[in-house]
Short mmCIF file of C-alpha atoms in Angstrom, two decimals:
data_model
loop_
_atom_site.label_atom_id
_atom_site.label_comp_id
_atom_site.label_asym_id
_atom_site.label_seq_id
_atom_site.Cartn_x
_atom_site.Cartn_y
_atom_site.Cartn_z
CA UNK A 1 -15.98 -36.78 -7.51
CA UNK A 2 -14.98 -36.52 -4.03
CA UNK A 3 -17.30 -34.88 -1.53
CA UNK A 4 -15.54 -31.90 0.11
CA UNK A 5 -15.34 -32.04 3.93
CA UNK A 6 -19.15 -31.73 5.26
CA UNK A 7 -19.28 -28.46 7.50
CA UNK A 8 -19.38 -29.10 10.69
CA UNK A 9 -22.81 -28.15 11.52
CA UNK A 10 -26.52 -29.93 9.81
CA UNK A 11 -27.18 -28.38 6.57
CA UNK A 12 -29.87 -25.72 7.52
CA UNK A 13 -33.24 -26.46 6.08
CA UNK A 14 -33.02 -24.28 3.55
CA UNK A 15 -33.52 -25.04 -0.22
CA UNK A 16 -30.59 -25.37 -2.32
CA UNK A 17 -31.71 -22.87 -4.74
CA UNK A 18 -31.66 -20.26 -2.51
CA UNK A 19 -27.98 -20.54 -1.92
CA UNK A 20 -26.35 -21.32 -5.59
CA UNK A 21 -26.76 -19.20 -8.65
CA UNK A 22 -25.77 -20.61 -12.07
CA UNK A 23 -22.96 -18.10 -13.54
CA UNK A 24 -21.82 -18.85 -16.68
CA UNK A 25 -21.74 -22.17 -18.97
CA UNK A 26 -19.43 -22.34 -21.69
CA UNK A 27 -19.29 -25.75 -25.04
CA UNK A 28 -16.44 -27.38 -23.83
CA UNK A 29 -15.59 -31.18 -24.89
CA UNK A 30 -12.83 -32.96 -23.35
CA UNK A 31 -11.41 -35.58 -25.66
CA UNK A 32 -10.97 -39.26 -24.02
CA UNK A 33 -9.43 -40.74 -21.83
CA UNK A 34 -10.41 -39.10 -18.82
CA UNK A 35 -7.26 -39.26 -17.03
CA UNK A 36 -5.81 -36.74 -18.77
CA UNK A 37 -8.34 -33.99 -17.98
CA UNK A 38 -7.48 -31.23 -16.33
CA UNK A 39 -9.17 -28.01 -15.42
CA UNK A 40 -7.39 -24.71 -13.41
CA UNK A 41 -8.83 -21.50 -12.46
CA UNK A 42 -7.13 -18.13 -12.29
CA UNK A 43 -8.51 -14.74 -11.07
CA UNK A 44 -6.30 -11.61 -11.73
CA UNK A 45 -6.34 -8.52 -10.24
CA UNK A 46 -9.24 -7.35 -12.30
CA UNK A 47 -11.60 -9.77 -11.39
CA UNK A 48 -11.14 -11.43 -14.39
CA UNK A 49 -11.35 -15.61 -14.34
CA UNK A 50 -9.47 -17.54 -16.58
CA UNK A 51 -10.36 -21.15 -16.95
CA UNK A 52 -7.86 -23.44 -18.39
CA UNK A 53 -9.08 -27.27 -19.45
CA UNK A 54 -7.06 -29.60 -21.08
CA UNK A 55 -7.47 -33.24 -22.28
CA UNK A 56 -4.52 -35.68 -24.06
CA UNK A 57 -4.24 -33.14 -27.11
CA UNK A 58 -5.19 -29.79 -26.72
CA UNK A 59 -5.51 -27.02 -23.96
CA UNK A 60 -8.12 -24.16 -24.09
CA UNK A 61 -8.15 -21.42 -22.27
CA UNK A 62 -11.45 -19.52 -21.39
CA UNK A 63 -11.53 -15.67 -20.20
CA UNK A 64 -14.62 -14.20 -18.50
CA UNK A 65 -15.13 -10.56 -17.32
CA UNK A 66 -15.63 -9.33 -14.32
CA UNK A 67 -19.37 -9.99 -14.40
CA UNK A 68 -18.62 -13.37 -15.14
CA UNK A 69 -19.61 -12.99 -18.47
CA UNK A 70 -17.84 -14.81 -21.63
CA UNK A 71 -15.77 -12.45 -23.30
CA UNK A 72 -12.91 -15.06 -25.48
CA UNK A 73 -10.84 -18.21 -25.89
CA UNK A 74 -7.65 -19.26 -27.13
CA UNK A 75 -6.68 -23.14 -28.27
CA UNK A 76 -3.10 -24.38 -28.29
CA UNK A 77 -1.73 -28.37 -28.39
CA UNK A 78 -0.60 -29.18 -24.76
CA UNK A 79 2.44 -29.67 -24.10
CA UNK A 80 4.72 -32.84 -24.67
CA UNK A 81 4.58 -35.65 -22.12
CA UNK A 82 7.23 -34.69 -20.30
CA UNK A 83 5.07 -32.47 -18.98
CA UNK A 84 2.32 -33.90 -16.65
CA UNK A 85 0.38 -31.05 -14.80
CA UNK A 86 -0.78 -27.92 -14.41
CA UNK A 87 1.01 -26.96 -11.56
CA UNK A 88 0.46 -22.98 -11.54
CA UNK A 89 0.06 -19.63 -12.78
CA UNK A 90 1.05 -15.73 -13.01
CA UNK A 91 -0.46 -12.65 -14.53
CA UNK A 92 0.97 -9.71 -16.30
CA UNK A 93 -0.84 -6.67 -16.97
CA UNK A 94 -3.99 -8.92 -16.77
CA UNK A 95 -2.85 -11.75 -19.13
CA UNK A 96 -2.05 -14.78 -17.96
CA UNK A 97 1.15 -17.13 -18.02
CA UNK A 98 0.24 -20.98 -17.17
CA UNK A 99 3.16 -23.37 -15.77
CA UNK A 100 2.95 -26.93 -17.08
CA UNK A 101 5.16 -28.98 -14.49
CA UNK A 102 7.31 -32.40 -15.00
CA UNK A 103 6.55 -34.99 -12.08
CA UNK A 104 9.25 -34.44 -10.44
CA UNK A 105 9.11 -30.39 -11.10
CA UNK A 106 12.50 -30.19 -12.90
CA UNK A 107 11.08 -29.42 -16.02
CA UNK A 108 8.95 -26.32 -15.62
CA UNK A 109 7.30 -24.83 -19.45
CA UNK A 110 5.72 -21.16 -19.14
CA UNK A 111 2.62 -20.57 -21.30
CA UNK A 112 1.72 -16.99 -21.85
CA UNK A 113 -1.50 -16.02 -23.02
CA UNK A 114 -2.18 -12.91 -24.91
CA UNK A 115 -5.79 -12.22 -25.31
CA UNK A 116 -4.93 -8.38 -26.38
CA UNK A 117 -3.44 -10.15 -29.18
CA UNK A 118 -4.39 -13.48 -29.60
CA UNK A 119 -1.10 -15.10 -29.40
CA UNK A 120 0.75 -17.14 -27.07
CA UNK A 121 4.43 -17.92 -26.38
CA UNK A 122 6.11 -20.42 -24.51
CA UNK A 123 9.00 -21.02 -22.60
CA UNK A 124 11.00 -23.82 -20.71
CA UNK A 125 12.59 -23.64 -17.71
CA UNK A 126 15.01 -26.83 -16.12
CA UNK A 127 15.25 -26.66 -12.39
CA UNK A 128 18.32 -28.35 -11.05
CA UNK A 129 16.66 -29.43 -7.64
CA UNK A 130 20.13 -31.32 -6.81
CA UNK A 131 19.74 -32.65 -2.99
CA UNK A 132 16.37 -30.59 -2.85
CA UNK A 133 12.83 -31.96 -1.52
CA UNK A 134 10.01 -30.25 -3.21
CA UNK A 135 7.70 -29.41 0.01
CA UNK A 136 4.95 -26.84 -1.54
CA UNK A 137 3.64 -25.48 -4.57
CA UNK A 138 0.95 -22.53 -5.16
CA UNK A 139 0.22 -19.36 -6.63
CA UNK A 140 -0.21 -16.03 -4.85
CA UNK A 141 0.36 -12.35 -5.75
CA UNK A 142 0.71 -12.68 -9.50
CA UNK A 143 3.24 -15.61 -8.97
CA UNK A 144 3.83 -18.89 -9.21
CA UNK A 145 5.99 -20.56 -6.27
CA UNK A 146 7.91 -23.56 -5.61
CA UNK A 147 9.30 -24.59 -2.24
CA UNK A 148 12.15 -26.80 -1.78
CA UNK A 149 13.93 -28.16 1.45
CA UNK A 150 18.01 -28.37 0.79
CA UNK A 151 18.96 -31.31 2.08
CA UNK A 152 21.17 -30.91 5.41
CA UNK A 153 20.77 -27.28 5.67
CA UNK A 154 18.60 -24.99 7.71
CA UNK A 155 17.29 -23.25 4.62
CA UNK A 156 14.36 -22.52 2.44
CA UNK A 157 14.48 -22.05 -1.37
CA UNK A 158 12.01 -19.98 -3.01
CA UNK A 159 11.60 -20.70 -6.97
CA UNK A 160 9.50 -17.40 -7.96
CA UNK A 161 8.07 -17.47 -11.43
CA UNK A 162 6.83 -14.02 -12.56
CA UNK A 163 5.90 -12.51 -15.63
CA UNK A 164 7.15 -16.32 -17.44
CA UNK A 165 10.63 -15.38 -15.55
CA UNK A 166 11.95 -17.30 -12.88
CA UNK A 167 13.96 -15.91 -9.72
CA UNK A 168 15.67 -18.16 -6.99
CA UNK A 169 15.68 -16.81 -2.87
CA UNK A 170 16.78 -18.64 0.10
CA UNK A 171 15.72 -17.95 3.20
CA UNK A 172 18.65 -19.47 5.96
CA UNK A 173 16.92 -20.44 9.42
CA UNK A 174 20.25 -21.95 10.79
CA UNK A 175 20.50 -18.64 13.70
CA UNK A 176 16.91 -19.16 15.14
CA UNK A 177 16.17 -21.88 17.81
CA UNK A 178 13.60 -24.69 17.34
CA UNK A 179 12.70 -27.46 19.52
CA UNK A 180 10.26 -30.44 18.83
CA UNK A 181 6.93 -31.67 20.15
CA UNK A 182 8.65 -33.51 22.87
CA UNK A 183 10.69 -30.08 23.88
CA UNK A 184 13.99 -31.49 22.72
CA UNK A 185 16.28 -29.09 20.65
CA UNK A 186 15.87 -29.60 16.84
CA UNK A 187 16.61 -27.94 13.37
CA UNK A 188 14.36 -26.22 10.72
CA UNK A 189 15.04 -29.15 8.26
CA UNK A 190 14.15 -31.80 10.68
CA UNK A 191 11.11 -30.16 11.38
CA UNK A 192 9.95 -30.07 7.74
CA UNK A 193 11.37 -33.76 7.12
CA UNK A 194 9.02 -34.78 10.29
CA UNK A 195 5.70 -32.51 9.81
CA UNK A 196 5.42 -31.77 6.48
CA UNK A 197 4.03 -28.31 6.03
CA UNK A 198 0.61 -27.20 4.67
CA UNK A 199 -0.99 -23.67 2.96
CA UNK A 200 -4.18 -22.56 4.28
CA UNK A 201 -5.91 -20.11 3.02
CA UNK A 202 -8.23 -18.29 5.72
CA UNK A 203 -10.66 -16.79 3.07
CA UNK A 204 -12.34 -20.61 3.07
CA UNK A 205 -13.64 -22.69 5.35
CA UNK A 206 -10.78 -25.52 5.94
CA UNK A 207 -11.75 -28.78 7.02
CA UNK A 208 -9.94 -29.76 10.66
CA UNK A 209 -7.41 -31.98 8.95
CA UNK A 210 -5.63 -29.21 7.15
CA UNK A 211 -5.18 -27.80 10.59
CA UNK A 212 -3.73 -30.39 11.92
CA UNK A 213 -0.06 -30.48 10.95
CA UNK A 214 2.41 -28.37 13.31
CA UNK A 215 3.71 -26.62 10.75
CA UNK A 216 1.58 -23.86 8.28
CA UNK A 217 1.86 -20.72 5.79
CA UNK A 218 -0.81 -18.51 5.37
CA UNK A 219 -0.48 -15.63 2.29
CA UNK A 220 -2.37 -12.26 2.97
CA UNK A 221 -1.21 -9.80 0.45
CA UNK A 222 2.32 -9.31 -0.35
CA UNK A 223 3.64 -11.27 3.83
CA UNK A 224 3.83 -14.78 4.44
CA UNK A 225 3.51 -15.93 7.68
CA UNK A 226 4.69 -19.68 9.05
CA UNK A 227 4.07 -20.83 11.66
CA UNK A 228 5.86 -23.41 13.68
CA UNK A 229 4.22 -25.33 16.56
CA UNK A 230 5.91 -26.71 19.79
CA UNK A 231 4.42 -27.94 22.69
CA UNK A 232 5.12 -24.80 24.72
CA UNK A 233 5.57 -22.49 21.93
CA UNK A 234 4.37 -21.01 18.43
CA UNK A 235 6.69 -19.89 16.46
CA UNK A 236 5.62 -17.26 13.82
CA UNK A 237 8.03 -16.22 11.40
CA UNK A 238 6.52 -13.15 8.99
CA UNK A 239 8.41 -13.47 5.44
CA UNK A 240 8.20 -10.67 2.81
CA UNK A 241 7.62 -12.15 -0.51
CA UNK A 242 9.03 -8.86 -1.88
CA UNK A 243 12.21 -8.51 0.28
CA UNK A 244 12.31 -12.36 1.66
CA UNK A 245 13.31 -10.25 4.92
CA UNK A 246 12.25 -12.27 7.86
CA UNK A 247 10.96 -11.16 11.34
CA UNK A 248 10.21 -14.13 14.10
CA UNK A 249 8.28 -13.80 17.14
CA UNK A 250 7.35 -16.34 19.35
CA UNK A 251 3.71 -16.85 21.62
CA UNK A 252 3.31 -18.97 24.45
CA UNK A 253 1.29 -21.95 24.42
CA UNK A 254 -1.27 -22.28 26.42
CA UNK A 255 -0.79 -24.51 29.68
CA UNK A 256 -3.50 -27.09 31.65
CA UNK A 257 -4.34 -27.42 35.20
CA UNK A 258 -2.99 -30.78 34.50
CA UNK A 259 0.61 -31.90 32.97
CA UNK A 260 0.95 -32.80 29.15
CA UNK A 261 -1.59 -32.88 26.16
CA UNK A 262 -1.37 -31.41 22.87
CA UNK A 263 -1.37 -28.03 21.52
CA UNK A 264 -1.64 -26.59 18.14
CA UNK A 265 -2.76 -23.24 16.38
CA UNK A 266 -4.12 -20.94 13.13
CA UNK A 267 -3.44 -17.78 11.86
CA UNK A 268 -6.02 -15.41 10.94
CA UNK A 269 -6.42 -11.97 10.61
CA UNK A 270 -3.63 -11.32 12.80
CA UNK A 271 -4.31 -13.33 15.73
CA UNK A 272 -3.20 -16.61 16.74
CA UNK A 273 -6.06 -18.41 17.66
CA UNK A 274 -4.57 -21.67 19.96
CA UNK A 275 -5.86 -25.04 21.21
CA UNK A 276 -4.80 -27.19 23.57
CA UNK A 277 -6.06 -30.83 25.46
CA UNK A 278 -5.36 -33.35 27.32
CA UNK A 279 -7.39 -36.66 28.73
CA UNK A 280 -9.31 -34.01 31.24
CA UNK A 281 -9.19 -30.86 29.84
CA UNK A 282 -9.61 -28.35 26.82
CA UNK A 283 -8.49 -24.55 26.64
CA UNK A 284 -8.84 -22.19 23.79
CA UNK A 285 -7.80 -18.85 23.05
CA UNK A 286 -7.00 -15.96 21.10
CA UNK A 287 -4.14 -13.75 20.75
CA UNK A 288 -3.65 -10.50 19.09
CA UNK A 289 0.11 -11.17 17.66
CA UNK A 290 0.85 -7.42 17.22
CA UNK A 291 0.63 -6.76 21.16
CA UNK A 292 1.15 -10.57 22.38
CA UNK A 293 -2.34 -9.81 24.37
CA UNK A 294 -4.55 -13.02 24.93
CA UNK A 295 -7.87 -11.45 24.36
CA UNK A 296 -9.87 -14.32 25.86
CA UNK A 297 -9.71 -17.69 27.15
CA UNK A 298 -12.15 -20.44 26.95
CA UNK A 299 -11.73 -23.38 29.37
CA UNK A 300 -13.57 -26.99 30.22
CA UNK A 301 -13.21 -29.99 31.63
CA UNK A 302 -14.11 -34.14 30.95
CA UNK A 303 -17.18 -33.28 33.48
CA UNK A 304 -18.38 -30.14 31.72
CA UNK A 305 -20.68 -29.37 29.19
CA UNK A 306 -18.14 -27.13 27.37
CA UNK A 307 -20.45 -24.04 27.56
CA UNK A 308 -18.84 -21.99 24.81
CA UNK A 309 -20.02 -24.51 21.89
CA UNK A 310 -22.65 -24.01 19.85
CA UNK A 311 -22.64 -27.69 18.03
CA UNK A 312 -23.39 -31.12 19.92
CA UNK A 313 -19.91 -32.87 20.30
CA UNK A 314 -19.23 -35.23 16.91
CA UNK A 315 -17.34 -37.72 15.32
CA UNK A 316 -17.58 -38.62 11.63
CA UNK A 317 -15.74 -41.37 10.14
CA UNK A 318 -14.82 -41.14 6.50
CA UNK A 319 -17.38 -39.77 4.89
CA UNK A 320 -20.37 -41.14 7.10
CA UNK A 321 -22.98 -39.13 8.55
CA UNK A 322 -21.82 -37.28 11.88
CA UNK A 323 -23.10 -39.03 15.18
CA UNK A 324 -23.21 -36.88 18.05
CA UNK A 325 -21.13 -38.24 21.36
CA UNK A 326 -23.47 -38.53 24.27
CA UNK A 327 -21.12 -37.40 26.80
CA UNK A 328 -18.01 -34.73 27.29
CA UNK A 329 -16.51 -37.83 28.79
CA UNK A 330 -16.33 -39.78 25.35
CA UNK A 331 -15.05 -36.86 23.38
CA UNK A 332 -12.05 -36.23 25.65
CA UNK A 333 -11.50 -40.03 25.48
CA UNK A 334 -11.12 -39.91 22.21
CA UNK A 335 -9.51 -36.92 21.39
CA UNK A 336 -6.63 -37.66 23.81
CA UNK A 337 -5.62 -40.25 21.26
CA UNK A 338 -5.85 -37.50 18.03
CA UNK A 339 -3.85 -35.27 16.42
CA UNK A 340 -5.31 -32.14 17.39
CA UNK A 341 -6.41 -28.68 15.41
CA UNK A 342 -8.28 -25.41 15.44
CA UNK A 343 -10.22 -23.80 12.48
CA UNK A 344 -11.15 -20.33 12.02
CA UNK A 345 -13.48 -18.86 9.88
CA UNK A 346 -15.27 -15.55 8.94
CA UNK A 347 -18.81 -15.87 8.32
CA UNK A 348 -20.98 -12.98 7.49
CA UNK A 349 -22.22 -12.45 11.12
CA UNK A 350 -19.37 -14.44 12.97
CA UNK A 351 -16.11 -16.15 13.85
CA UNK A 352 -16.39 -19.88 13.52
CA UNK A 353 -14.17 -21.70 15.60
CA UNK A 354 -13.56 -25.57 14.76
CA UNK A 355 -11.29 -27.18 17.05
CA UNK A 356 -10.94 -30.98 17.69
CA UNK A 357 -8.59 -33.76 16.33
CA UNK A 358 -8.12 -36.43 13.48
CA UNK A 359 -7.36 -39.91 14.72
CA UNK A 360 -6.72 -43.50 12.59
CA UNK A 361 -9.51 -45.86 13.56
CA UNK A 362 -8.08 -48.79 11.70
CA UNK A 363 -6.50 -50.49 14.89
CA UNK A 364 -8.75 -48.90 17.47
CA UNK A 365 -7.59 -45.65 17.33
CA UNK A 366 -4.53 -43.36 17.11
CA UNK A 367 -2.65 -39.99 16.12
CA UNK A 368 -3.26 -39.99 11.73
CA UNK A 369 -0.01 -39.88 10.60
CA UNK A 370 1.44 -38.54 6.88
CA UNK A 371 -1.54 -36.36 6.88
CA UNK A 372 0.68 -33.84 4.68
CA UNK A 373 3.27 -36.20 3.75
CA UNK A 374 3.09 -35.32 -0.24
CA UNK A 375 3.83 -32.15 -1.53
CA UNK A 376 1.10 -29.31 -0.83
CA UNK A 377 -0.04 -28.31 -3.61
CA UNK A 378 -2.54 -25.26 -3.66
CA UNK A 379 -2.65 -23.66 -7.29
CA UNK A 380 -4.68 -20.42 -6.25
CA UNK A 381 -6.75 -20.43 -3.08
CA UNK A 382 -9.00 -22.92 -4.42
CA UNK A 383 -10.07 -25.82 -2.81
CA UNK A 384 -9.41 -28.85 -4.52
CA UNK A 385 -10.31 -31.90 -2.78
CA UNK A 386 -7.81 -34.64 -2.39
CA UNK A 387 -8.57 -37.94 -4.26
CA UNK A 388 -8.38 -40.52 -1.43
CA UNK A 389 -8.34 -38.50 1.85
CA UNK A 390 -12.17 -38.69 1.64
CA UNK A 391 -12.57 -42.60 0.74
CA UNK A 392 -10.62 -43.71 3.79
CA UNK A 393 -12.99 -45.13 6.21
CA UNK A 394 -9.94 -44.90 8.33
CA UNK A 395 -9.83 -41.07 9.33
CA UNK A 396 -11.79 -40.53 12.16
CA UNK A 397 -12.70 -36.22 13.18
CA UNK A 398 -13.71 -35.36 16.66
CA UNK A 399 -14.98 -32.02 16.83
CA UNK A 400 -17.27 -29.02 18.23
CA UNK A 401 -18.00 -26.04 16.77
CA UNK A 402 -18.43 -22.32 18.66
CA UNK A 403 -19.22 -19.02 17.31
CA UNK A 404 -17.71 -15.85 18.97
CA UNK A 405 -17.39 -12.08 17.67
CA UNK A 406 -14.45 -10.58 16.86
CA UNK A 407 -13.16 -9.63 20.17
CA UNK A 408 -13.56 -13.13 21.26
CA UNK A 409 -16.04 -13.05 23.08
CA UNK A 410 -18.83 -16.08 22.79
CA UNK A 411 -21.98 -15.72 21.00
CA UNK A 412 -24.65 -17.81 21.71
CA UNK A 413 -27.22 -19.31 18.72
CA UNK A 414 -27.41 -21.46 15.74
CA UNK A 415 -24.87 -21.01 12.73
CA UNK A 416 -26.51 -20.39 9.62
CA UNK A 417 -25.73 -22.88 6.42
CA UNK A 418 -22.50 -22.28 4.78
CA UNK A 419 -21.20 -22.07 1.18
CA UNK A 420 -18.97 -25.40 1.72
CA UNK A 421 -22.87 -26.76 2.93
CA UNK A 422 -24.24 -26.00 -0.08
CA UNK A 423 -21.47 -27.22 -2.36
CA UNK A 424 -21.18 -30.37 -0.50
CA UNK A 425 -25.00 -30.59 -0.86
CA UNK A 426 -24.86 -29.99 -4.58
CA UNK A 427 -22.21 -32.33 -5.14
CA UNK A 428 -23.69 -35.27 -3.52
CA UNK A 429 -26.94 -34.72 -5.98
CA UNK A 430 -24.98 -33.87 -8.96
CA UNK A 431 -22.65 -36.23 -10.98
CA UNK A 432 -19.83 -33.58 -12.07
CA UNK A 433 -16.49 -33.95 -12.66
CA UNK A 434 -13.17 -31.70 -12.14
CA UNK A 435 -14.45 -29.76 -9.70
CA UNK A 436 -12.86 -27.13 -8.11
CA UNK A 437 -13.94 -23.51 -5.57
CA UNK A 438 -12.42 -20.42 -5.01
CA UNK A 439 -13.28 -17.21 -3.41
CA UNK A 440 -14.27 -14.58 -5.58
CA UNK A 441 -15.01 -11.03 -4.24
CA UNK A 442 -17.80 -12.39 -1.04
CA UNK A 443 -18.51 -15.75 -2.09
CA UNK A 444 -17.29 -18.95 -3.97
CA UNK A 445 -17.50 -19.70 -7.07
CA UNK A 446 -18.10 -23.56 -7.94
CA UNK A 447 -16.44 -24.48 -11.40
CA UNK A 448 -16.86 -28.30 -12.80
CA UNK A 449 -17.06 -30.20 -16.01
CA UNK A 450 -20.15 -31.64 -17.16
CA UNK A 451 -19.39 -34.30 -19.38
CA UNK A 452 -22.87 -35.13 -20.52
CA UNK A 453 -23.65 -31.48 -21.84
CA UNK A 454 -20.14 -31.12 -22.86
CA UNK A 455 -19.83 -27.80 -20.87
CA UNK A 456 -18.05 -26.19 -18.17
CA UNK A 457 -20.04 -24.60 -15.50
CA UNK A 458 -19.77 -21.55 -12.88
CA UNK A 459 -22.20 -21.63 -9.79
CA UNK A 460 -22.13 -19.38 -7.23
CA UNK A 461 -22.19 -20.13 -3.49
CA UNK A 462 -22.83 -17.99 -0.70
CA UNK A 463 -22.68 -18.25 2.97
CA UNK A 464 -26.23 -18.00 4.45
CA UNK A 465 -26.59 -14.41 6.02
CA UNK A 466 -30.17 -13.72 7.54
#
């Protein structure tokens, strides 16, 4: 199993036990070989979780209550091997419908599960995807979506699956104005084809890479909002997954003493939180997006301390241990050669701020490229860690962390340990397999298959909150 992304700050001495509880554990035996297994969690509006495990033959499905307690299981053969993953899911009425995808996503089979009834029905679906690049798939709102890119148009195809029925939308971007990271005019299309795009969800604490690329969605309720990054502008473009009516405004990016650097920025809770460096100096900021009002800025320079962290200045390599730079000199050095990126995230007596960059150390440094050049796949808001991202010793992350309240402003004092601490801490003394974390109400929920008790397991992780 892959380690998820360490968190940023040293695990707080603080015993493991005090921040996981064991939920649930449920018989489950997965049937050799191993590449075949695969395991998906679902949460529906009830606060029901749905667990869905499959091996070479069969797939079982495992429903828990909203106390996390067992309640009932179906069995049913998986599907023919045309179909290769578990690519998604919807709900109706509390029941759930599982989408079984081709590699290639043009074969698409619905699975609907009723518990009320113990039955299930299925149902194919062929997706044409003539000229079309798949670019993102996930599942939000009681839905299942797929993203395409038409090829040489300005568009964006939305293939909604809902209630086991599927509905096509296009979104055309061809009257709105884009320009590139150099400032030259370019298209929508191009801008995909160059950046890839990537899903974040804001409820979890996302690792710097994932911040990275110029172009990001975020989901929060029934709006999408994407965001497209230039280097004087972000472009935010709110989408209504009910209407697919679209509404653009733009924010400036923030601007240096001195000429060029990098810029980048993350959505959350309705501000724009920005980032931007060069070779002698950093600025940060947020931004309500409602009234375009910067609500602070954070400034520093090669000589400074950077006063506003609250983390020494590090840079990890792969998955070694952190080592902490010794000067602001030797951070700037190096992160005027990264691709840079801000994280936010809410802890229970905080805003975390992340912000840094993710460089290629395999020639002696160097912007990571094709950091989301597959398709982004994010089945629910769970974190599932990718399977090689990790293991290359290549990927080097400069970073500082800071802690500020919700206005902005800076807060001074250690962060307590997080859930992603705790998981990451668990996982490296563990030997589990198909592991995967959501949210779930306030906290995360760790599930993973043990294969030497033959059972799946639920812990529950919880950021530290004194």
């Amino acid at each position: 199993m892959k380690k998820i992304f360490l968190s940023l700050f040293t695990l707080c001495c603080i015993n493991l036990s005090f921040a996981q509880t064991l939920l649930a554990t449920h018989p489950l035996e997965l049937k050799k070989a191993t590449s075949n297994h695969q395991i998906v969690n679902a949460v529906n509006d009830q606060n029901q979780v749905f667990v869905f495990a499959s091996d070479k033959e069969k797939l079982k499905v495992l429903k828990y209550n909203n106390a996390l307690f067992f309640k009932d299981s179906l069995s049913v053969n998986r599907p023919d091997k045309n179909y290769t993953a578990m690519a998604g899911f919807s709900f109706d009425n509390g029941n759930p419908y599982l989408y079984w995808s081709s590699d290639d996503y043009t074969k698409i089979q619905s699975h609907y599960f009723d518990f009320n009834n113990r039955t299930s029905v299925t149902a194919s679906h062929q997706l044409s995807l003539k000229n079309e690049s798949i670019i993102s798939v996930f599942s939000e709102n009681n839905s299942f979506y797929i993203l395409s890119l038409p090829q040489k148009e300005d568009k964006l195809k939305f293939y909604c699956f809902n209630k086991g029925q599927l509905d096509e939308k296009i979104i055309d971007f061809s009257s709105y104005k884009f320009m590139d990271e150099k400032g030259k005019s370019s298209t929508f299309s191009s801008l995909i084809k160059e950046n890839g795009i990537e899903k974040i969800d804001t409820r979890s604490s996302n690792p710097l890479f994932q911040s990275v690329p110029k172009i990001k969605f975020y989901i929060t309720g029934k709006q999408m909002m994407l965001t497209i990054d230039s280097s004087s502008k972000t472009q935010l473009f709110n989408i209504d997954l009910t209407t697919f009516a679209v509404n653009e405004k733009t924010i400036p990016s923030l601007t240096l003493k001195g000429s060029g650097g990098q810029s980048n920025s993350y959505f959350h809770d309705n501000k724009l939180y920005q980032i931007r460096a060069n070779e002698e100096e950093l600025a940060i900021a947020a931004v309500d997006i409602a009234t375009g009002e910067e609500l602070k800025r954070y400034t520093a320079g090669s000589k400074d301390s950077i006063s506003f962290r609250n983390s020494p200045l590090y840079s990890q390599t792969g998955n070694e241990r952190g080592q902490e730079l010794k000067n602001t000199k030797k951070f700037f050095n190096k992160l005027s050669n990264s691709s840079l990126g801000i994280t936010v995230y809410k802890t229970p007596a905080s805003l975390m701020v992340t912000a840094g960059g993710i460089r290629d150390v395999s020639s002696g440094g160097g912007i990571l490229l094709g950091i989301t050049a597959g398709v982004a796949m994010a089945i629910s808001g769970s974190y599932y860690v990718p399977e090689d991202i990790f293991d290359s010793q290549n990927m080097q992350t400069i970073y500082f962390e800071s802690l500020f309240d919700d206005k902005f402003e800076h807060k001074k004092g250690p962060q307590q340990g997080l859930a992603v601490d705790y998981i990451s801490q668990f996982l490296h003394e563990n030997n589990v397999s198909l592991v995967s974390v959501f949210p779930y109400k306030d906290y995360f929920i760790m599930g993973y298959y043990d294969s030497k008790k033959k059972e799946y397991a639920m812990r529950k992780f919880e950021d530290f909150n004194e």
